[in-house]
PDB file of C-alpha atoms in Angstrom:
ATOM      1  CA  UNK A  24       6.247 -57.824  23.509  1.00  0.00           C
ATOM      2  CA  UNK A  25       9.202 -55.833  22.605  1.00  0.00           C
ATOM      3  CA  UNK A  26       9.724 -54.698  18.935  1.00  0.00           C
ATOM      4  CA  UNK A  27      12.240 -52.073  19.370  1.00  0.00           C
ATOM      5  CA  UNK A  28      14.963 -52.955  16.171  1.00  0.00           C
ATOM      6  CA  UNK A  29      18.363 -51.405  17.619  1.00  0.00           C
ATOM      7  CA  UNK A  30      21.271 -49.923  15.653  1.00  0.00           C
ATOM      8  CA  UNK A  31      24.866 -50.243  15.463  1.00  0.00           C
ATOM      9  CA  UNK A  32      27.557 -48.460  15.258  1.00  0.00           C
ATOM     10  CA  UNK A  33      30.350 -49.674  12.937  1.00  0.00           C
ATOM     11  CA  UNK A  34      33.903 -48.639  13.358  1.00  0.00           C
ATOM     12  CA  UNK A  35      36.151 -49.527  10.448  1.00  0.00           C
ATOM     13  CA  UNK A  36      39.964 -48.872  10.874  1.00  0.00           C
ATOM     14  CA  UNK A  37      42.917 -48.321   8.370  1.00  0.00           C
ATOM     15  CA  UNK A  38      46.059 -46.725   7.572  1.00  0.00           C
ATOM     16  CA  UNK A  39      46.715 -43.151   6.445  1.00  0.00           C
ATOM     17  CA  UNK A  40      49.349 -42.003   3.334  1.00  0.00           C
ATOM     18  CA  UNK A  41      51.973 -42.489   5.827  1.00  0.00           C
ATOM     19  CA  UNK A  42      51.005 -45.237   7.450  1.00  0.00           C
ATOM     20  CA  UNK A  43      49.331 -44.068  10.587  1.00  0.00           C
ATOM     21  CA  UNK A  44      46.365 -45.972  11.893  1.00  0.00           C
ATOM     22  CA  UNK A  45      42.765 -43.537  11.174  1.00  0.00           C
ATOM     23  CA  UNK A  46      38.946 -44.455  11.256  1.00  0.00           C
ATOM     24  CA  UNK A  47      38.088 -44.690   7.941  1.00  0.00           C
ATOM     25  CA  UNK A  48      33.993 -45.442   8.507  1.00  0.00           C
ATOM     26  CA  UNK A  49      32.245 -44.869  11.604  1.00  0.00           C
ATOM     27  CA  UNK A  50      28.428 -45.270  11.081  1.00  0.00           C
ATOM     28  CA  UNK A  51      25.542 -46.956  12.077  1.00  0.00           C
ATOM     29  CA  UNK A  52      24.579 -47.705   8.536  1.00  0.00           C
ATOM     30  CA  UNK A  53      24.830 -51.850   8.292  1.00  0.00           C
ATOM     31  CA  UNK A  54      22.792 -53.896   5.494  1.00  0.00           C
ATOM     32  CA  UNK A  55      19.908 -55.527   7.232  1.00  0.00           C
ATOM     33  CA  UNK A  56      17.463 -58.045   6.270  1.00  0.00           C
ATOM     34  CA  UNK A  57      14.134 -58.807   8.180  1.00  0.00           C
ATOM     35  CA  UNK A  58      13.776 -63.227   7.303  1.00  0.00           C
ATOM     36  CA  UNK A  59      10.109 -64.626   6.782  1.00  0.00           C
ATOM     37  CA  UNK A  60       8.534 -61.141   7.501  1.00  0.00           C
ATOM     38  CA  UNK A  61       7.101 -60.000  11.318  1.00  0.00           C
ATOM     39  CA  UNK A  62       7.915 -62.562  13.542  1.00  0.00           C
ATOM     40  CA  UNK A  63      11.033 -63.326  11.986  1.00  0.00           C
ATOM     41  CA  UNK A  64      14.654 -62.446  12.707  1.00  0.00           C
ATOM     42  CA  UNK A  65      16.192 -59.271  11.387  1.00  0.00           C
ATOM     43  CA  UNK A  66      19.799 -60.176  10.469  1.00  0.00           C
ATOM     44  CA  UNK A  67      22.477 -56.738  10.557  1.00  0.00           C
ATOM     45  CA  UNK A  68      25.169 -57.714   8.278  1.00  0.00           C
ATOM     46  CA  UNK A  69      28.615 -56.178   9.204  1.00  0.00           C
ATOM     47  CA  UNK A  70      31.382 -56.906   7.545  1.00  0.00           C
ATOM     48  CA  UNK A  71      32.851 -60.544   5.604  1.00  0.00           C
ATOM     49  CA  UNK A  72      36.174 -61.565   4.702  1.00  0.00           C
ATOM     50  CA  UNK A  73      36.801 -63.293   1.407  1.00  0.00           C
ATOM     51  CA  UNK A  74      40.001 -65.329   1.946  1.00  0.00           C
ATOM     52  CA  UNK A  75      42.462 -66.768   4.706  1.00  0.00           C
ATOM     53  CA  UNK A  76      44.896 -65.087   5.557  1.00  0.00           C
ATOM     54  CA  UNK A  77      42.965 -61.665   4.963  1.00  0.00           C
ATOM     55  CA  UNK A  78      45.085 -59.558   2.856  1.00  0.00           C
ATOM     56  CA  UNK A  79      45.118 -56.157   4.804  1.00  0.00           C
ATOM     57  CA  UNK A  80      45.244 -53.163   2.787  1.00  0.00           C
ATOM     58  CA  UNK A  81      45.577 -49.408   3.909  1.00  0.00           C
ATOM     59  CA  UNK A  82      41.955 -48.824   2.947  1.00  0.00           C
ATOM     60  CA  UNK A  83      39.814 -51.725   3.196  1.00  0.00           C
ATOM     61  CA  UNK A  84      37.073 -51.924   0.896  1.00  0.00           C
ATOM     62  CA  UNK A  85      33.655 -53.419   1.879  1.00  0.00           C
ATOM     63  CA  UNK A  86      32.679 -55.954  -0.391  1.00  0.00           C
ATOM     64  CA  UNK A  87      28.906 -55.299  -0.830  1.00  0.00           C
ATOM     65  CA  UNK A  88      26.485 -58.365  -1.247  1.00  0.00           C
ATOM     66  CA  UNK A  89      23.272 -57.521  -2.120  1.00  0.00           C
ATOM     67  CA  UNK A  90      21.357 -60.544  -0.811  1.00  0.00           C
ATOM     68  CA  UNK A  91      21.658 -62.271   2.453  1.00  0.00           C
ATOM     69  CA  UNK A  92      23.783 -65.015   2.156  1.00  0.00           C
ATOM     70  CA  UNK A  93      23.936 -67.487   5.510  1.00  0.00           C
ATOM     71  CA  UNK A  94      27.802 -68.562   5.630  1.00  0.00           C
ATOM     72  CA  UNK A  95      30.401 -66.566   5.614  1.00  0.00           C
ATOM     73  CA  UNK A  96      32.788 -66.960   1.644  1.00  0.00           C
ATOM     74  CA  UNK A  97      34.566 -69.908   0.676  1.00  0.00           C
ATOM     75  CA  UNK A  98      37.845 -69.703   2.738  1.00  0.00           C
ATOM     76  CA  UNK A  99      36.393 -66.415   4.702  1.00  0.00           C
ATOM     77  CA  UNK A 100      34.818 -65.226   7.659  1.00  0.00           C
ATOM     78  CA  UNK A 101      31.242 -62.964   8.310  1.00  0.00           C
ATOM     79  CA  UNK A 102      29.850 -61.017  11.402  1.00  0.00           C
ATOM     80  CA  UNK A 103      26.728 -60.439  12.105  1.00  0.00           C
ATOM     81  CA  UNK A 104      24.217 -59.469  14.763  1.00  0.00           C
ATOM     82  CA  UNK A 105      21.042 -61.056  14.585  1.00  0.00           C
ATOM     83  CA  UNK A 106      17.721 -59.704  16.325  1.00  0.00           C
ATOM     84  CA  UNK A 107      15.769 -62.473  17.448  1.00  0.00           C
ATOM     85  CA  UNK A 108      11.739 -62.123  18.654  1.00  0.00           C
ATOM     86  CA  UNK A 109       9.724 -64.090  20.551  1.00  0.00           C
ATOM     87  CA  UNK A 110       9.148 -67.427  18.617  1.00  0.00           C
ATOM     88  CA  UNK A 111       5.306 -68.225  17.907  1.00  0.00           C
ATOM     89  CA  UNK A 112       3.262 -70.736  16.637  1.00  0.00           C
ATOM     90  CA  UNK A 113       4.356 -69.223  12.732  1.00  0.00           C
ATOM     91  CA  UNK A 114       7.945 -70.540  13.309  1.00  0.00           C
ATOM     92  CA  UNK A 115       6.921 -73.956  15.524  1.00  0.00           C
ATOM     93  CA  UNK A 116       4.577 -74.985  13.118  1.00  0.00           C
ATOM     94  CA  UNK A 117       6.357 -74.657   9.954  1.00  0.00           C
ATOM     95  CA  UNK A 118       6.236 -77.431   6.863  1.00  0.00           C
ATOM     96  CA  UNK A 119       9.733 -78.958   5.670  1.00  0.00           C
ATOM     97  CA  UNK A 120       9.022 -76.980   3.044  1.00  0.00           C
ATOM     98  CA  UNK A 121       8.297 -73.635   4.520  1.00  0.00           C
ATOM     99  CA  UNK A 122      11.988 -74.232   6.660  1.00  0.00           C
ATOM    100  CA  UNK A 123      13.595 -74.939   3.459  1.00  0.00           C
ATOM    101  CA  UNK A 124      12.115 -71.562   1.909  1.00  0.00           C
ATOM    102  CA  UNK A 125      13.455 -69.719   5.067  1.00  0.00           C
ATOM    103  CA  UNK A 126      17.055 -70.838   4.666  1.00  0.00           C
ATOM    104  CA  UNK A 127      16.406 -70.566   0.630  1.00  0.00           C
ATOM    105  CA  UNK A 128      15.519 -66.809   1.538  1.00  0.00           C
ATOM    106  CA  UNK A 129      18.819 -66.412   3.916  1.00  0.00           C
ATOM    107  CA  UNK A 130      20.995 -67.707   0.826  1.00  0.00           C
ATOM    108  CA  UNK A 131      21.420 -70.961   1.706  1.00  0.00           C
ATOM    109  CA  UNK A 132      18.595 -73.309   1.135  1.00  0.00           C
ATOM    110  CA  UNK A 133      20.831 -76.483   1.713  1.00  0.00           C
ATOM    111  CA  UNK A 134      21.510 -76.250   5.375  1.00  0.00           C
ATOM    112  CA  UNK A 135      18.076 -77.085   6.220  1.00  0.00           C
ATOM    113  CA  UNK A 136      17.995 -79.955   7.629  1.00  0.00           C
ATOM    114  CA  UNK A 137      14.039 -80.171   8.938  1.00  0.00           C
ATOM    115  CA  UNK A 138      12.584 -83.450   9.034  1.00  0.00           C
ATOM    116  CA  UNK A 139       9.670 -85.297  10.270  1.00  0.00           C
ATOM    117  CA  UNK A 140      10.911 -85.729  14.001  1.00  0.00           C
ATOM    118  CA  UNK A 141      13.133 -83.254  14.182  1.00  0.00           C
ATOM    119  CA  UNK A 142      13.462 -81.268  17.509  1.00  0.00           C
ATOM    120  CA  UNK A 143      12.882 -77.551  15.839  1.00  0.00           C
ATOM    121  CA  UNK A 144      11.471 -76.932  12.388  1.00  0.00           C
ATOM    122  CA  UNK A 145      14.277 -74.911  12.046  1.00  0.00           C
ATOM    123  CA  UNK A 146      16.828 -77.035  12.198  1.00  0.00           C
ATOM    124  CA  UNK A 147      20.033 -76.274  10.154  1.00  0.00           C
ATOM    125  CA  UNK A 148      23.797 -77.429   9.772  1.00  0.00           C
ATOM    126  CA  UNK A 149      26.842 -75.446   8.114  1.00  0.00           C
ATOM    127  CA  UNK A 150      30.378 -75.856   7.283  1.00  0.00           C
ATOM    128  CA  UNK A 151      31.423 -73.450   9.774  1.00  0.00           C
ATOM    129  CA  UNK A 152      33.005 -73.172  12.803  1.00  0.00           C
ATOM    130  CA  UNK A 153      30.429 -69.940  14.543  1.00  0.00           C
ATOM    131  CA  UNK A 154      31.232 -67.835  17.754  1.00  0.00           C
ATOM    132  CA  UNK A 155      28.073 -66.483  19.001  1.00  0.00           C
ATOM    133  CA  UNK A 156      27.767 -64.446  21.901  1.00  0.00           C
ATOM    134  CA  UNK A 157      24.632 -63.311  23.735  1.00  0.00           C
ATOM    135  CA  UNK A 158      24.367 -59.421  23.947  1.00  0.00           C
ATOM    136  CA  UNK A 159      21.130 -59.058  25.270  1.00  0.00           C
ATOM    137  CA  UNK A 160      17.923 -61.166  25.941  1.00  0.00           C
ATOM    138  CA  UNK A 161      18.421 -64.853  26.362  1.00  0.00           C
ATOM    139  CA  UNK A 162      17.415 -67.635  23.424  1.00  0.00           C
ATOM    140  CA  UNK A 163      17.191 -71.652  23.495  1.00  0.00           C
ATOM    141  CA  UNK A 164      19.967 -73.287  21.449  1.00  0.00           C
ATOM    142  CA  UNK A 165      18.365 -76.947  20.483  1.00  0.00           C
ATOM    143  CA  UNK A 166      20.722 -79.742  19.147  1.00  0.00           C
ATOM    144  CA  UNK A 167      19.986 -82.668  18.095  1.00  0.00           C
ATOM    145  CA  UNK A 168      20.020 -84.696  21.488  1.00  0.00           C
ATOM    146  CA  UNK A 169      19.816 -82.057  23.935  1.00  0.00           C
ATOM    147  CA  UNK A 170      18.851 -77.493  24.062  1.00  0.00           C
ATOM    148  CA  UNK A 171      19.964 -75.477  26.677  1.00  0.00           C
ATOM    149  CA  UNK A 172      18.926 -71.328  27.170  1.00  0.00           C
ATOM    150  CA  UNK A 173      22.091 -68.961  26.732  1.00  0.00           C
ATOM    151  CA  UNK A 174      21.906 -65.667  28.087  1.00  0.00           C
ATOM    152  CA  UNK A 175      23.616 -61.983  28.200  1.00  0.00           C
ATOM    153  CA  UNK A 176      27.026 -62.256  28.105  1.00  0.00           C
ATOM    154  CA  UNK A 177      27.197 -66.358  27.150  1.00  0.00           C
ATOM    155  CA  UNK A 178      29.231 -67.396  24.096  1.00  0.00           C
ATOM    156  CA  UNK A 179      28.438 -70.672  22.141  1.00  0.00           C
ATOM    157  CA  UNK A 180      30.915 -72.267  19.838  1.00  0.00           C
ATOM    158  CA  UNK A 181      29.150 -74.248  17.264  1.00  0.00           C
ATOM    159  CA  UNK A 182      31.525 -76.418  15.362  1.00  0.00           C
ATOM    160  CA  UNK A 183      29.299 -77.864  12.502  1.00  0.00           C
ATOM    161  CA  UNK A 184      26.737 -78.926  14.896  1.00  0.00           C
ATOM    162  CA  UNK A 185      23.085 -79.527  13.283  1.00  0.00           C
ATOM    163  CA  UNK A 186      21.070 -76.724  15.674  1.00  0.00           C
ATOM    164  CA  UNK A 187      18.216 -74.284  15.496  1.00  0.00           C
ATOM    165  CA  UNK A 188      17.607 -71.021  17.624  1.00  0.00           C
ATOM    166  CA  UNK A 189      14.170 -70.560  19.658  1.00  0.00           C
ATOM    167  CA  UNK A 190      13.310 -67.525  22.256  1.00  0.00           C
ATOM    168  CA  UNK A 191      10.855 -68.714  24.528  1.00  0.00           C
ATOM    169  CA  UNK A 192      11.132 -65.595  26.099  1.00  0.00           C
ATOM    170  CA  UNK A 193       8.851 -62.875  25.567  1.00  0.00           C
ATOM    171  CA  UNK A 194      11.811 -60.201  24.884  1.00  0.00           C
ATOM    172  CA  UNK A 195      14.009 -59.951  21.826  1.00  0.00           C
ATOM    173  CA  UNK A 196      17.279 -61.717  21.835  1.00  0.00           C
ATOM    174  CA  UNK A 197      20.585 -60.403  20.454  1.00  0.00           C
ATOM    175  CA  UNK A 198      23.513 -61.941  19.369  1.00  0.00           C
ATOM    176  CA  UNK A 199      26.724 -61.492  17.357  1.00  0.00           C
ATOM    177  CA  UNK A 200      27.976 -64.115  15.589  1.00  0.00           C
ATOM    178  CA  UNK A 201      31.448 -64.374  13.683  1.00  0.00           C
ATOM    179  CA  UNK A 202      30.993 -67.473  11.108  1.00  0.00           C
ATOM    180  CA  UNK A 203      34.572 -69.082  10.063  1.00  0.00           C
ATOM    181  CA  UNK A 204      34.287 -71.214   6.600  1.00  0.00           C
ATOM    182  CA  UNK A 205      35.421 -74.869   7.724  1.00  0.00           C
ATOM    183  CA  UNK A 206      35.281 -77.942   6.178  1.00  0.00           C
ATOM    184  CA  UNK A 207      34.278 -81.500   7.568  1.00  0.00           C
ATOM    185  CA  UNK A 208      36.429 -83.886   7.964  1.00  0.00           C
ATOM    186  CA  UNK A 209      36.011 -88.149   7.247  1.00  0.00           C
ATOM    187  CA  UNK A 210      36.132 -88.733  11.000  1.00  0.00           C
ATOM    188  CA  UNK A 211      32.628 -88.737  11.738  1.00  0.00           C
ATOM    189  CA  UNK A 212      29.265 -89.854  10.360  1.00  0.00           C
ATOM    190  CA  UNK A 213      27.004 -86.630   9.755  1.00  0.00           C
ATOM    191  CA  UNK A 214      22.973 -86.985   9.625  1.00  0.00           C
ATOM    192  CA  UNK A 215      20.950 -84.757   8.311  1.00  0.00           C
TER     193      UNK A 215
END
């Protein structure tokens, strides 16, 4: 099985004294957090917005969380890359409980929405509307009525859906995911 974490390289732009476009971080140094310990996804956090329309300065400053939070701010956007393994039986077999501790541990304990019956212990819902895009691997997106397996170079766009991730596969799975705060609307009936 491979175990191989990979890093990235960040390039943050802005503007110069006079107004001419510069690099103003280029590194490979991104907050990371490894969820539920081995066996569990490693999520690279790499840069959030805080409101809508995102006031651009000349130097943009990196608003440092120190705790993984799941959705992006109130009114703002987050990208990430998360490092999927192989799913085992630690992640199939989990409790309600234990699924509500993982998305307690990822910031956001309420977006669990495991039940007895569901189709992935793992099940989860946010207000968000989230482009993720396979960079390398392939990984089983399960919805409520139906999964299908993404793979390099696939983009999903999940608007609000209730959904888990499982790789059946015995590689790690990347993706990048840019998370846009939303808000549901009256003109459907949400479960879970």
């Amino acid at each position: 099985m491979e175990t191989q974490e990979k890093t990235f390289r960040r390039v943050v732009t802005g503007h110069d004294s006079e107004g001419k476009a510069i690099i103003i971080n280029d590194s490979s140094t991104i907050n990371s957090h490894l969820v539920g310990g081995k066996g569990g996804p490693t999520f690279f956090e790499v840069w959030h917005t805080v409101e809508t329309p995102v006031l651009i300065h000349p130097q943009p400053d990196e608003i440092d969380e120190a705790h993984l939070i799941l959705p992006p701010p109130k009114n703002g956007t987050r990208i990430r890359v998360i490092e999927f393994p192989p799913e085992g039986d630690e992640i199939r077999n989990l409790t309600e409980k234990e699924a509500a501790e993982k998305f307690k541990s990822m910031g956001d304990e309420k977006a669990s929405t495991s039940s007895e019956g569901a189709p992935h212990p793992l099940m989860h819902r946010t207000e968000t509307l989230d482009y993720g895009i396979v960079l390398e691997g392939e990984i089983t997106m399960i919805l409520d009525q139906e999964e299908t397996t993404i793979k390099a170079g696939d983009i999903v766009i999940q608007v609000g859906t209730n959904h888990a991730w499982a790789n059946r596969s015995g590689k790690i799975c990347r993706m990048a995911f840019v998370l846009i705060d939303g808000q549901f609307t009256n003109d459907f009936n949400l479960k879970n």
